[in-house]
Coordinates of C-alpha atoms and ligand atoms in Angstrom, one line a residue:
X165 CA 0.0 0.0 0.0
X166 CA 2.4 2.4 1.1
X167 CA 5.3 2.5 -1.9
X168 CA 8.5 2.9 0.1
X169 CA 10.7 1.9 -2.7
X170 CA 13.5 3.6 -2.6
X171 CA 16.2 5.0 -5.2
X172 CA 19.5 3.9 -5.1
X173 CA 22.0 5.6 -2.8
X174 CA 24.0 8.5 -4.7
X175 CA 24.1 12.6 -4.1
X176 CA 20.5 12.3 -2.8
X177 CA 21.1 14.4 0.0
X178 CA 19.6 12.2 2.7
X179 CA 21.4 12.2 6.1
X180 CA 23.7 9.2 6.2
X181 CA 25.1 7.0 9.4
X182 CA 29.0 7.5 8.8
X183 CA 29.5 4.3 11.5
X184 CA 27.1 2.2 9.6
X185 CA 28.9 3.5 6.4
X186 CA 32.6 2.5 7.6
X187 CA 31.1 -0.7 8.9
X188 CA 29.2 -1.1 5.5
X189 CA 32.6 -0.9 3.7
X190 CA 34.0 -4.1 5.9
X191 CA 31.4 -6.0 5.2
X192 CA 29.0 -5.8 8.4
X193 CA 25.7 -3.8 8.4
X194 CA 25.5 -3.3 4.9
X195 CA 25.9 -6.7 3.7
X196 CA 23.8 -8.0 6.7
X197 CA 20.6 -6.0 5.0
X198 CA 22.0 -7.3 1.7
X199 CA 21.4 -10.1 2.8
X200 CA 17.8 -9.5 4.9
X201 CA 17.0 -8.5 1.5
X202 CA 18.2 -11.3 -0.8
X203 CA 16.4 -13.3 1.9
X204 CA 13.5 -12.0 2.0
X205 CA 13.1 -12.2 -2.1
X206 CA 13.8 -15.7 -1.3
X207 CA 11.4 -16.9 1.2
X208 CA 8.7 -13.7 2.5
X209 CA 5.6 -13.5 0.9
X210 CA 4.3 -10.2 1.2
X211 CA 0.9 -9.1 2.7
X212 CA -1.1 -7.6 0.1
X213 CA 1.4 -7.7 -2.6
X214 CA 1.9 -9.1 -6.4
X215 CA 5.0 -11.1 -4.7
X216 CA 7.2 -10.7 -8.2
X217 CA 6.6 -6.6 -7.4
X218 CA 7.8 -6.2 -4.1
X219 CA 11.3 -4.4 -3.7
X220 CA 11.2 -3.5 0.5
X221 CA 13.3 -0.8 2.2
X222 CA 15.6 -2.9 4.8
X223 CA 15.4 -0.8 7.9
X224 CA 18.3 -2.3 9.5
X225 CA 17.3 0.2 13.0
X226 CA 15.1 3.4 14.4
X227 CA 15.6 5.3 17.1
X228 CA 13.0 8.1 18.0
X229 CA 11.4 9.4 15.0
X230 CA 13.6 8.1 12.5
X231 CA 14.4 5.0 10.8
X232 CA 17.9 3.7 9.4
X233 CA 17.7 2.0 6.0
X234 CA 19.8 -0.7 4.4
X235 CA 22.3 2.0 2.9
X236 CA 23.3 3.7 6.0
X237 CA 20.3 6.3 5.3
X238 CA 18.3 7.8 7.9
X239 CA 14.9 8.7 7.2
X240 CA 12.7 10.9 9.3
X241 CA 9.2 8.8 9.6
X242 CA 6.4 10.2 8.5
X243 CA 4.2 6.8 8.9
X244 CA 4.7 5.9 12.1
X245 CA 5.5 2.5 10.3
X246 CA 1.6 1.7 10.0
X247 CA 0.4 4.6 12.3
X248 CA 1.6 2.6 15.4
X249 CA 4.8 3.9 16.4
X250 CA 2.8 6.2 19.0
X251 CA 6.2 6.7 21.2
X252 CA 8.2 6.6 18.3
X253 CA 11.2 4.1 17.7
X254 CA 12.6 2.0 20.9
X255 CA 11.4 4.3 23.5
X256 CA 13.8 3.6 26.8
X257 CA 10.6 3.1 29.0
X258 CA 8.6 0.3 26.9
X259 CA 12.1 -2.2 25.7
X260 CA 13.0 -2.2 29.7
X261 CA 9.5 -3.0 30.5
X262 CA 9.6 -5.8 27.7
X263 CA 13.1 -7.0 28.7
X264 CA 12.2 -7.1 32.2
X265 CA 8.8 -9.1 32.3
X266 CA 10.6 -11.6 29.1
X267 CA 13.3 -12.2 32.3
X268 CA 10.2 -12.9 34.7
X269 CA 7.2 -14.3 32.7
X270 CA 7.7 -14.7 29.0
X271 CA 4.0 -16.2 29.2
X272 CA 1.1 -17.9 30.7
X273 CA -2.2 -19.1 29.1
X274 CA -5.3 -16.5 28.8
X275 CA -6.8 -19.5 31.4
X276 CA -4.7 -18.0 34.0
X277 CA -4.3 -14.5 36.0
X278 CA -0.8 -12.7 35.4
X279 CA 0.2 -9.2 36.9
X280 CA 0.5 -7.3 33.2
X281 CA -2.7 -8.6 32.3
X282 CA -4.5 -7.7 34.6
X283 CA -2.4 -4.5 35.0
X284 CA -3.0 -3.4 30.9
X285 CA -6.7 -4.3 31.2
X286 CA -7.1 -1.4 34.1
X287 CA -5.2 0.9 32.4
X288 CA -6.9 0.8 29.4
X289 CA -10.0 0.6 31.2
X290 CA -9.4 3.6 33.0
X291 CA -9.1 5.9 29.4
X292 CA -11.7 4.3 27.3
X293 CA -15.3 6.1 27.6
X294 CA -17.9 5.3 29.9
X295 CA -18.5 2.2 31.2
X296 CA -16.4 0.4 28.8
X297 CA -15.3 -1.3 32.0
X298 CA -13.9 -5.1 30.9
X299 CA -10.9 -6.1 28.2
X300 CA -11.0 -8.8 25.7
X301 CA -7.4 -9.4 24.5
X302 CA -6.8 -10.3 20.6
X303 CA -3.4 -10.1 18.9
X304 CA -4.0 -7.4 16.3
X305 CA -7.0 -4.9 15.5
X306 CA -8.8 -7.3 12.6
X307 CA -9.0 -10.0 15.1
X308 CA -10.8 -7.6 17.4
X309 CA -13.1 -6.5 15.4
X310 CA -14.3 -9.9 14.5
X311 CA -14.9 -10.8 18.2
X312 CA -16.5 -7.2 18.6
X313 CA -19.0 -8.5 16.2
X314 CA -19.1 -11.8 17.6
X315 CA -20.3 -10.1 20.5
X316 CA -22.8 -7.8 18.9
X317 CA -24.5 -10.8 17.5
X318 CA -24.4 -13.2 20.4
X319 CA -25.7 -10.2 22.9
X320 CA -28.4 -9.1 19.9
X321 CA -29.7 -12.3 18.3
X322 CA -29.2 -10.3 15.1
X323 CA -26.8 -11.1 12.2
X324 CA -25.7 -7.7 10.3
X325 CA -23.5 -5.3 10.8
X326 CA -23.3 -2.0 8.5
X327 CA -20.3 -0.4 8.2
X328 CA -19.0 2.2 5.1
X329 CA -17.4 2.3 2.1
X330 CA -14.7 4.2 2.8
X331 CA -13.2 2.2 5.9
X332 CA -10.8 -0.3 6.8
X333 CA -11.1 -2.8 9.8
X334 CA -8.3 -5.6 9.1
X335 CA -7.0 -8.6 7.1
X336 CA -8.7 -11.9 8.2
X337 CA -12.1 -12.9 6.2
X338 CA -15.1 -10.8 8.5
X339 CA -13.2 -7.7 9.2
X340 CA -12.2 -7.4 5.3
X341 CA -15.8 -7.9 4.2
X342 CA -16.5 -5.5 7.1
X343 CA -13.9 -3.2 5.5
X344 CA -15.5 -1.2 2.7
X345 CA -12.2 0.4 0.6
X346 CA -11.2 -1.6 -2.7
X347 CA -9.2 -4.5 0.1
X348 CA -12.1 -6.1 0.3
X349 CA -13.1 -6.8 -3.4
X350 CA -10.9 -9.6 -4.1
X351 CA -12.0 -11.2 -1.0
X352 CA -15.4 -10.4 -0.6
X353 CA -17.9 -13.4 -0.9
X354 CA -21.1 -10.8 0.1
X355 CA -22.1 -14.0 2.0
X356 CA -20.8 -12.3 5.5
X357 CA -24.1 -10.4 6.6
X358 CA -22.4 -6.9 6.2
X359 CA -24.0 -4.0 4.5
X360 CA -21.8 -1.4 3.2
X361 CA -23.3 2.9 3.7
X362 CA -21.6 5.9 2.9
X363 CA -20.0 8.1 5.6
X364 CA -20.0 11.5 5.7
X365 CA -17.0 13.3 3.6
X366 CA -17.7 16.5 2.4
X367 CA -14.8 17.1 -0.3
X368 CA -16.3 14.2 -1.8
X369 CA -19.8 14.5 -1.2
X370 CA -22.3 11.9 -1.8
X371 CA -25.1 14.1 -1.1
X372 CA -24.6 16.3 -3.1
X373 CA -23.6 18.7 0.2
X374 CA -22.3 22.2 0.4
X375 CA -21.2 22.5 4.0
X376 CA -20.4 20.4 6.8
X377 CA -24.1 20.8 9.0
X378 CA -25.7 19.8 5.5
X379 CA -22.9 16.6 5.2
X380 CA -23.9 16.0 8.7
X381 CA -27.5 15.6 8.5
X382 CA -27.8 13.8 4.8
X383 CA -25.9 11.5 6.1
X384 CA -27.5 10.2 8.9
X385 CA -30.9 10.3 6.9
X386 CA -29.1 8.0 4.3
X387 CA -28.0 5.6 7.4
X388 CA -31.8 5.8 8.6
X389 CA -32.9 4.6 5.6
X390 CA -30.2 1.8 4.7
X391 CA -31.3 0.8 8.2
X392 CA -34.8 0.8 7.2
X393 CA -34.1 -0.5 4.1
X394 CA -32.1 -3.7 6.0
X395 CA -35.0 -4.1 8.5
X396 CA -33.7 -2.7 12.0
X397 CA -34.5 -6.5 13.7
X398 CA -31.6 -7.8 11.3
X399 CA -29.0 -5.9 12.5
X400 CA -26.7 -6.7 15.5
X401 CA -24.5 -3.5 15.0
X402 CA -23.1 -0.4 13.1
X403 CA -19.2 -0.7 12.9
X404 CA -17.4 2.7 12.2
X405 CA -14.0 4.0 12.7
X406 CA -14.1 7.0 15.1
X407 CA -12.2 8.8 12.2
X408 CA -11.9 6.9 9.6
X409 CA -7.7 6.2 8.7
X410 CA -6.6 4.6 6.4
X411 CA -9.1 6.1 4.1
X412 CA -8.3 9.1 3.9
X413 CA -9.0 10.8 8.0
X414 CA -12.2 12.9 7.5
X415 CA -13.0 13.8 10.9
X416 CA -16.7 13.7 11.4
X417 CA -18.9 17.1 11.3
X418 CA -20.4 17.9 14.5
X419 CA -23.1 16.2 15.4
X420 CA -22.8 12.7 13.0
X421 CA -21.7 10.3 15.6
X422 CA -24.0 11.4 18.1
X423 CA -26.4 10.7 15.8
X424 CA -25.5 7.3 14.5
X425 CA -25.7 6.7 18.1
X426 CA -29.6 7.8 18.1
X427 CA -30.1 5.4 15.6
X428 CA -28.1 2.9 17.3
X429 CA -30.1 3.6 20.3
X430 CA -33.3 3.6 18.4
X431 CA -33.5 0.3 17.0
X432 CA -31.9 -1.8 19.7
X433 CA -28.3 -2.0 17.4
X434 CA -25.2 -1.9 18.9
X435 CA -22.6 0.9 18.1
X436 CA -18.9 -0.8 17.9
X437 CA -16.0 2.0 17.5
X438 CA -12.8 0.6 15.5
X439 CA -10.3 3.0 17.3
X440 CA -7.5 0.4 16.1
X441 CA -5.8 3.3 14.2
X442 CA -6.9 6.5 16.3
X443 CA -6.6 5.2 19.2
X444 CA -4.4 5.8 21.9
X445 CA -3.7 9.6 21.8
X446 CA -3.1 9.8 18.0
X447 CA -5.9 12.3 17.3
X448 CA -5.0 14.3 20.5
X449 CA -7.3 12.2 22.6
X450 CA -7.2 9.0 24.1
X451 CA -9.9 8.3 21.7
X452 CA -10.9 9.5 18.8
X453 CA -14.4 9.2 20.3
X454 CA -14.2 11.6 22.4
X455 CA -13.8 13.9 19.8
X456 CA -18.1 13.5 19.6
X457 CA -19.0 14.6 23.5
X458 CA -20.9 12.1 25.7
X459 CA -21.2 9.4 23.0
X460 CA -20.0 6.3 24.5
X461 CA -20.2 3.0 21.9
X462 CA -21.4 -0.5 23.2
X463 CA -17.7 -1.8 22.3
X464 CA -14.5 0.3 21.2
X465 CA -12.0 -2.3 19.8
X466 CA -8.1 -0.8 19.8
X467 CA -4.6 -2.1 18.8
X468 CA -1.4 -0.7 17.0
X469 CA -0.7 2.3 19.7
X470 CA -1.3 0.1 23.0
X471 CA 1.9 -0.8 22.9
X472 CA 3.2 1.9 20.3
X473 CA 3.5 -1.6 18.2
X474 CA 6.3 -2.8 19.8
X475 CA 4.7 -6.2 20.9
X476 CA 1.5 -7.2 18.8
X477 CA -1.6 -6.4 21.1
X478 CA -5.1 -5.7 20.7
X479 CA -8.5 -5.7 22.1
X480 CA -12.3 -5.2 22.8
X481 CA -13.3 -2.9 25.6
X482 CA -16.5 -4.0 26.9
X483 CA -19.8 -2.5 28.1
X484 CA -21.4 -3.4 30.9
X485 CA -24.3 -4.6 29.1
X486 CA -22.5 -6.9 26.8
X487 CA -20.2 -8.0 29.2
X488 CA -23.0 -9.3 31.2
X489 CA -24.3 -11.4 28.2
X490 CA -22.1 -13.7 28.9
X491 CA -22.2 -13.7 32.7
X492 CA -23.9 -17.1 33.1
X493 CA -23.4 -18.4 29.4
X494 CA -19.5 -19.2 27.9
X495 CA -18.4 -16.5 25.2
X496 CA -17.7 -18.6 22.0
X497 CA -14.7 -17.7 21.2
X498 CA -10.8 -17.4 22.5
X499 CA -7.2 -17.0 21.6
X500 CA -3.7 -18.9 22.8
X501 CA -1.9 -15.7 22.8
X502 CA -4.8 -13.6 24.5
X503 CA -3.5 -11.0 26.6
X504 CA 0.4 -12.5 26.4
X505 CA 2.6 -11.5 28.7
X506 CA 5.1 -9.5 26.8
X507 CA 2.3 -7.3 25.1
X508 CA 1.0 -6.5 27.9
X509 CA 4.1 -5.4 29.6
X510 CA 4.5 -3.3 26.4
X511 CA 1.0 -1.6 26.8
X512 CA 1.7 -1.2 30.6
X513 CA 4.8 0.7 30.2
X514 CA 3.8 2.4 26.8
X515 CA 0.1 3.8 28.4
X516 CA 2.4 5.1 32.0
X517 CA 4.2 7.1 29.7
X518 CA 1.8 8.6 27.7
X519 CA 0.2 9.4 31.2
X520 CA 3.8 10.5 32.6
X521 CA 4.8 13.1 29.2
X522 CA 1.1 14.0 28.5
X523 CA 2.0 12.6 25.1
X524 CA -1.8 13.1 24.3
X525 CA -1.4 16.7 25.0
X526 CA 1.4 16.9 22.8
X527 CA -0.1 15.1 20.2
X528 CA -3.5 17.5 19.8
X529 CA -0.5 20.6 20.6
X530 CA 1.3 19.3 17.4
X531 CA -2.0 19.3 15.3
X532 CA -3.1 23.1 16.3
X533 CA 0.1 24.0 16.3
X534 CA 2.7 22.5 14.0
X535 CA 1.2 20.3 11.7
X536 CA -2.1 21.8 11.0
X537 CA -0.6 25.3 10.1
X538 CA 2.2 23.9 8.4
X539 CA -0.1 21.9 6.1
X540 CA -2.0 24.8 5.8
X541 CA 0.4 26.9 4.6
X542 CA 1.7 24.2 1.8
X543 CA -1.7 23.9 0.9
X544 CA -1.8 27.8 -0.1
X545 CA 1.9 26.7 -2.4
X546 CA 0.9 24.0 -3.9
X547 CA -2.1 23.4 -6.3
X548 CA -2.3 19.6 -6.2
X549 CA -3.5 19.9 -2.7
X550 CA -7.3 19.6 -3.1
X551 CA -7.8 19.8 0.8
X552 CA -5.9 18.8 3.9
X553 CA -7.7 17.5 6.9
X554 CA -7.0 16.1 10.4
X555 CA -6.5 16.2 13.9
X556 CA -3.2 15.9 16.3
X557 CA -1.0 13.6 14.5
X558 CA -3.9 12.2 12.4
X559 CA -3.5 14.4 9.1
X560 CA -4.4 13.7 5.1
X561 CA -3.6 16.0 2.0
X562 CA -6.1 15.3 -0.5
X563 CA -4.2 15.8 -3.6
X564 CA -5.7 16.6 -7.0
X565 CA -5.1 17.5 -10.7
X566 CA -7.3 20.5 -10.6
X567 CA -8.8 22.1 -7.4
X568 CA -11.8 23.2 -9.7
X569 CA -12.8 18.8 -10.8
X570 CA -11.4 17.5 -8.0
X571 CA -9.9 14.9 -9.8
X572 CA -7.8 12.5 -8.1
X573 CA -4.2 12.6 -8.4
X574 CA -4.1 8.6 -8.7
X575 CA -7.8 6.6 -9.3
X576 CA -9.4 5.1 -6.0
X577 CA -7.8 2.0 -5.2
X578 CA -4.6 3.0 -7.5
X579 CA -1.5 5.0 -8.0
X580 CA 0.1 7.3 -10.8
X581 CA 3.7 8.3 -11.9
X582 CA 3.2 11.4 -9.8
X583 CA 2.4 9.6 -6.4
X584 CA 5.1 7.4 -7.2
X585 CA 7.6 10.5 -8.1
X586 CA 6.4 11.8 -4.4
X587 CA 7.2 9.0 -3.0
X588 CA 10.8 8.6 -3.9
X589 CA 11.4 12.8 -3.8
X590 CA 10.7 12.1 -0.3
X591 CA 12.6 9.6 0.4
X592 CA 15.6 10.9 -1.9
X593 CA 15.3 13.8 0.5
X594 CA 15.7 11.4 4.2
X595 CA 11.0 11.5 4.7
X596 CA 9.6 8.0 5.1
X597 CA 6.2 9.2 4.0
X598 CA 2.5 7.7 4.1
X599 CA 1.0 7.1 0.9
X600 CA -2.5 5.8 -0.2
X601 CA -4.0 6.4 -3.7
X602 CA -4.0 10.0 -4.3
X603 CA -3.1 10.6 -0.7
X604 CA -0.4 11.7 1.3
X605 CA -0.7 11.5 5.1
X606 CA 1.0 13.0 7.7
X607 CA 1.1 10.5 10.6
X608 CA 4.4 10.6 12.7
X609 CA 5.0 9.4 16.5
X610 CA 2.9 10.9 19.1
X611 CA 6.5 12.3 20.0
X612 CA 7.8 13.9 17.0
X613 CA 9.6 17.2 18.0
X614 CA 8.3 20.6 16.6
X615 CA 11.2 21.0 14.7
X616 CA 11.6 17.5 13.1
X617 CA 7.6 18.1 12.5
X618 CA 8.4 21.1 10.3
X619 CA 11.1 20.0 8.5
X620 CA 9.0 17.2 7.4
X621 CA 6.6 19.0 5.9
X622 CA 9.2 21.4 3.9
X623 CA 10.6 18.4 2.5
X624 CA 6.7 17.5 1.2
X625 CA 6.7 20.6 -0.3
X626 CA 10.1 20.4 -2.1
X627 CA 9.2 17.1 -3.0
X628 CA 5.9 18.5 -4.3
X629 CA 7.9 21.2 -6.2
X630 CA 9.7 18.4 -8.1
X631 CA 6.7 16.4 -8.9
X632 CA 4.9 19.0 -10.4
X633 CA 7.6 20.5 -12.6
X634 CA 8.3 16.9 -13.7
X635 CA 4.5 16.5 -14.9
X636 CA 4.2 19.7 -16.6
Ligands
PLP768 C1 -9.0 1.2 11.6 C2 -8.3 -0.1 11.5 N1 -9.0 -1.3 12.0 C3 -8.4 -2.5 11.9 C4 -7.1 -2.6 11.4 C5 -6.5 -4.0 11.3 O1 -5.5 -4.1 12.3 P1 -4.4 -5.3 12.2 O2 -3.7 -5.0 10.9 O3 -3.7 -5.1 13.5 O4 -5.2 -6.6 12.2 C6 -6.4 -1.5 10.9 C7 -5.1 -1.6 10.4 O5 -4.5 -0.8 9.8 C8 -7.1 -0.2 11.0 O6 -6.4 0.9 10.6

């Protein structure tokens, strides 16, 4: 998805590690990723990938907010790998925590009690929104979403769940039927009960809307009717990301999520927030959620960030309600690595110090600050940028042919010689950046300094600069 194929090393101008250099010369670092890469052609088979296609960056190590590549190169990262690196690269705090509970307790089964289980589960407890009291530990965010719906179903007696086109909620065969962007077509049997609405989006209306209240309020109407449409006693839940990522982070007007809740609310239907990506400070909250005052879903499933990805974790946090479901009666369903030692160690240590630094303040000081004026500004430079949109560290530039037809820079689901010229004038110039169809987003560690922030952003707009003149 995100093309981080890189040019060859020569007078590129990117920041270079003269010890891994030196080293490189005798034969060490260097050849080692020579190698990581020869054997990785060999034997890795690439997630979402035409196999004969895939040319990978080695990153050979990070520190912070960067990321050393296979040529000595350090690259300033603009992804936060895949928006997870919430603390940035091998923060102090969460590799002691990890070393320290893999010297005690490497693991124990899910059957048993262990102190960072039970310790993650309160912490993460004590941030999600109301009574979203009890945690059900997955390894990743699609396998949480799959037992939030589980859930939803069990706890309704209701099959469906509605969820939009413009989402993404994971890899295994329910969340990517769940998911609406083009993912899901290759593996979509339309045999999974899920019903597919559009979102609100106002650059891209499909109402036909000319300002945000408008977006707001034709959007819920369409909802009402899909869900009148379904036949409310069908449907076990409405599955939405808070803000929606990885296609494309329109933030919700005012107003819509409190009303999907209504509706929700209205017919009995559960309201499940995929927080996977926005979770865990990145939007300059805890969750993104909270964004929408007093709405409070039925389930709120979270990964990547909960333990800033360093140990794979994720989860369902649990309302009352549904938790009591299955008070007397089992809950179908389990993992072996639920709630695994190590990851929760990770989330322990990785939620204390976002507590500790008020990394969530810096995060939403970084949007209004830094990265939302900074856009801005490019924005008013550059003509491809159609719009640019976000929160905290949560940002999208909508990039475009012509402001006037909004036409994509690269077709929904695809890419173009300019995205692809982007990509490598950014990494030419030392930015790791995220890219997604005709999108550029701006996603960097929670922890990303003011200055590093900024000098990320000049190097988009240089890179910019060069794209342009080499299209016209
Ligand atoms: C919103 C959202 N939900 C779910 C997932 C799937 O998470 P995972 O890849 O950990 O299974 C992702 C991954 O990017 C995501 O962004």
């Amino acid at each position: 998805m995100t093309d981080t194929t890189i040019p060859p090393a020569g007078e590129d101008g990117a920041e270079r590690d003269q010890g891994r250099s030196s080293v490189a010369a005798e034969g060490g670092a260097s050849m080692d990723a020579d190698r990581a890469l020869s054997l990785d052609r060999e034997h890795v088979f690439h997630p979402w990938s035409a196999q004969a296609h895939v040319n990978p960056m080695v990153v050979t190590r990070a520190e912070g907010s960067y990321v050393w590549d296979g040529q000595g190169r350090r690259l300033l990262d603009f992804t936060s790998q895949l928006v997870y690196t919430n603390l940035g690269h091998q923060h102090p705090r969460v590799v002691q925590a990890i070393q320290r509970q893999a010297a005690t307790l490497c693991t124990a089964a899910p059957s048993h009690a262990t102190a960072a289980r039970s310790e993650a589960a309160r912490l993460i407890a004590s941030h999600t929104p109301g009574d979203l009291n009890r945690i059900f530990f997955t390894t990743a965010g699609a396998d949480a979403n799959e037992h939030a719906i589980r859930m939803a179903r069990l706890h309704t007696g209701r099959p469906k769940v509605l969820s939009t086109y413009r989402s993404y909620h994971g890899g295994t065969q329910l969340a990517v039927n769940v998911t609406g962007e083009p993912r899901r077509w290759p593996n979509d049997t339309a045999s999974s009960g899920v019903v597919h609405f559009f979102g609100p989006f106002l650059y891209r209306s499909h109402f036909h809307a000319s300002d945000e209240r408008e977006e707001c309020d034709r959007a819920l109407a369409h909802l009402s009717e899909v869900i009148a449409m379904e036949g409310p006693g069908t449907i076990a839940a409405v599955m939405l990301e808070s803000i929606p990522g990885t296609s494309g982070i329109m933030v919700p007007p005012e107003g819509y999520l409190r009303g999907v809740r209504e509706l929700c609310d209205q017919h009995g239907i559960l309201l499940i927030a995929d927080e996977v990506m926005a979770g865990f400070g990145r939007t300059g909250r805890w969750f993104a959620i909270e964004h929408a005052e007093d709405v409070v879903p039925d389930l709120l499933t979270f990964a990547k960030g909960v333990t800033s990805g360093y140990v794979p974790l994720g989860g369902v946090a649990i309302s009352d309600a549904v938790a009591s479901s299955f008070a007397d009666r089992p809950y179908p369903g389990g993992l072996t690595y639920s709630g695994h030692a190590l990851a929760c160690a990770a989330a322990v240590a990785t939620i204390e110090t976002m507590e500790d630094e008020d990394v969530v303040g810096q995060a939403a000081r970084l949007g209004e600050q830094v990265i939302g004026p900074g856009l801005a500004k490019l924005a008013e430079q550059h003509p491809w940028i159609g719009e640019v949109r976000g929160v905290g560290a949560f940002w999208a530039l909508e990039l475009v042919r012509d402001p006037q037809t909004r036409e994509p820079l690269a077709p929904y689901g695809g890419t173009s010689p300019e995205m692809t010229t982007l990509t490598r004038g950014c990494v030419s110039r030392g930015l790791l950046p995220f890219v997604n169809f005709n999108r550029l987003h701006v996603v960097p560690p929670l922890t990303i300094s003011a200055d590093e922030a900024s000098s990320g952003i000049s190097i988009l707009g240089e890179a910019l600069d060069e794209a342009r003149g080499t299209a016209t």
